[in-house]
Amino acid sequence: MNAPTAGLTPTADVAATSDTAPGSDRTLTSALAEELRAAVGAAHLLTDPSVIASFESDWTGRFRGRARCVVRPADTTEVAAVMAAAARAKASICVQGGNTGLVGGSVPVDGAILLSTARLTALEPVEVISGQVTVGAGVTLAALQRHVRAVGYDFGVDFAARDSATVGGLVATNAGGERVLRYGTTRAQVLGIEAVLADGSIISRLTGLPKDNTGYHEMSLLTGSEGTLGIITRLRLRLVPRLTERAVALVAVDDITAALSVVRKARNRLPSLEAAELFFADGLALVREKTGLSAPFAETYPAYLVLECAGRTDPTEDLLEALADSDAVRDATVATDARGRHTLWAYREAHTESINAAGVPVKLDVAVPLTALAEMVASLPATIAAACQTARPILFGHINEGNLHVNVLDATSDAEAVTDAVLRLVASHGGSISAEHGVGRAKRAWLGLSRSPQEIAMMRAVKRGLDPDGLLNPGVLLDPA
Ligand code: FAD
Ligand code: 2HG
Ligand code: ZN
């Protein structure tokens, strides 16, 4: 494994204000203001510092930055006009969707223009014959779900931030979530993209052809690019069938090895399996304290799984049989009605908000091969304690992908040391320093633990080719130098 990129200071809480970006200045010259006003209309150029403030920090409260103004374009043409004006003034641009990202990528630094996608909310009719839809990048995941469910379809990605996270944000981060086991990550749902490049030009490929081998796949390049290569304005998305017959199980187990054995059996026996999520006793206790949820079982167990099956016919019997057949199950409860399913999911989905209610966490989203998961988890407490004695780690995640969310409370003053220790441990087990949230500003300095110098050089070449002046989200993913 490679060491963190030489010469970089690992990102800490202040990092969002310390990068030197092109045009790094809070001043909005009258010429630029005039061009932006002409692009989006006076009502959608925001310059009042008290209004802009709400766009300048992230969801966790850990990252803060500065914007010289906020623009809210209504369509691709307006986005292109904003980008062209920014390019002429050599002013940087930070794109913000729902601002639920957890790696500081949606926070403007050094007086960037904050481009909000809040008005890119067009929902075109579902094309029933192909099972596809074209939507604006600012459409929230929940709005997309409502739109496509009304005509018998569903979207293959789902997670707890659905009411705020936008489709553009999902694609820009290649979001994962709770259904990767069945449908893959966001990348697998993207059939077309419209985007504005750093020079203000527009690329638009929205025909939705599932087969189209005509050269470089710009959709793949933009997916997961975290606002550094282009501003995504519209998306053509693959839909999946809406499966209404559902059963959710909350399963108590002794440890990771037991949890993995239950998941392996469930995967082999249940083609209807859609989700397999993991959390532990300390996370459950915190969730109960912050939400008031009652205890799911009479006893406390070390670890818990949420399993969900979905199909055209009721999957409950199959799920119960699979659980009964697994020696690793200590206790289980199954819900089939919507309310019961929602309650069982709440034990898992309320982790992020409950942790935030307890303090500002250091958030590390990692993945290791399933064969290394138990050993890595066993090493984590001592690794974290060596970096910060007061640290309180809470772990949970998407077990089928070996994706663990390592949230560390009471460690903000040692954020850098904790991050370094955990990411090195992950790398030593052949893992990824970012499974699904992206690199952002939070993990930029550790990219070399997961990617080779050659890969990073290739990423830099792509960035230079598409954004030679480094205007799009400088300091996110790659060092701006
Ligand atoms: P933002 O936070 O606004 O932006 C994220 C990044 O994408 C930034 O770098 C930004 O510049 C860029 N960006 C946004 N829109 C565009 C665009 N139109 N064009 C170009 N770049 C753009 N993530 C998961 O993967 N799985 C989960 O299970 C999950 N659960 C979550 C649960 C909670 C409670 C919370 C708060 C977050 C969760 N997240 C999860 C993280 C987050 O919701 C995702 O990363 C989401 O995809 C971000 O969408 P957003 O619209 O909020 O993007
Ligand atoms: C989830 O899976 C999200 O709930 C958020 O990815 C993870 O809060 C986190 O660390
Ligand atoms: Zn997650």
CSV table of C-alpha atoms and ligand atoms in Angstrom, one decimal, residues 102 348 352 363 396 398 405 407 436-437, ligand 2:
chain,number,residue,atom,x,y,z
A,102,LEU,CA,-20.4,13.5,4.6
A,348,ARG,CA,-30.5,1.1,11.8
A,352,THR,CA,-26.5,8.9,11.7
A,363,LYS,CA,-16.8,10.0,10.1
A,396,PHE,CA,-22.5,0.2,11.6
A,398,HIS,CA,-23.8,-2.4,4.9
A,405,HIS,CA,-19.3,3.4,8.9
A,407,ASN,CA,-18.2,7.1,13.5
A,436,GLU,CA,-19.6,5.1,-0.8
A,437,HIS,CA,-19.3,8.7,0.5
B,2,2HG,C1,-25.7,5.2,6.2
B,2,2HG,O1,-25.4,4.1,5.7
B,2,2HG,C2,-25.0,6.4,5.7
B,2,2HG,O2,-26.5,5.3,7.1
B,2,2HG,C3,-24.4,7.3,6.7
B,2,2HG,O3,-24.0,6.0,4.7
B,2,2HG,C4,-23.2,6.8,7.4
B,2,2HG,O4,-23.4,8.3,9.2
B,2,2HG,C5,-22.7,7.6,8.6
B,2,2HG,O5,-21.5,7.5,8.9
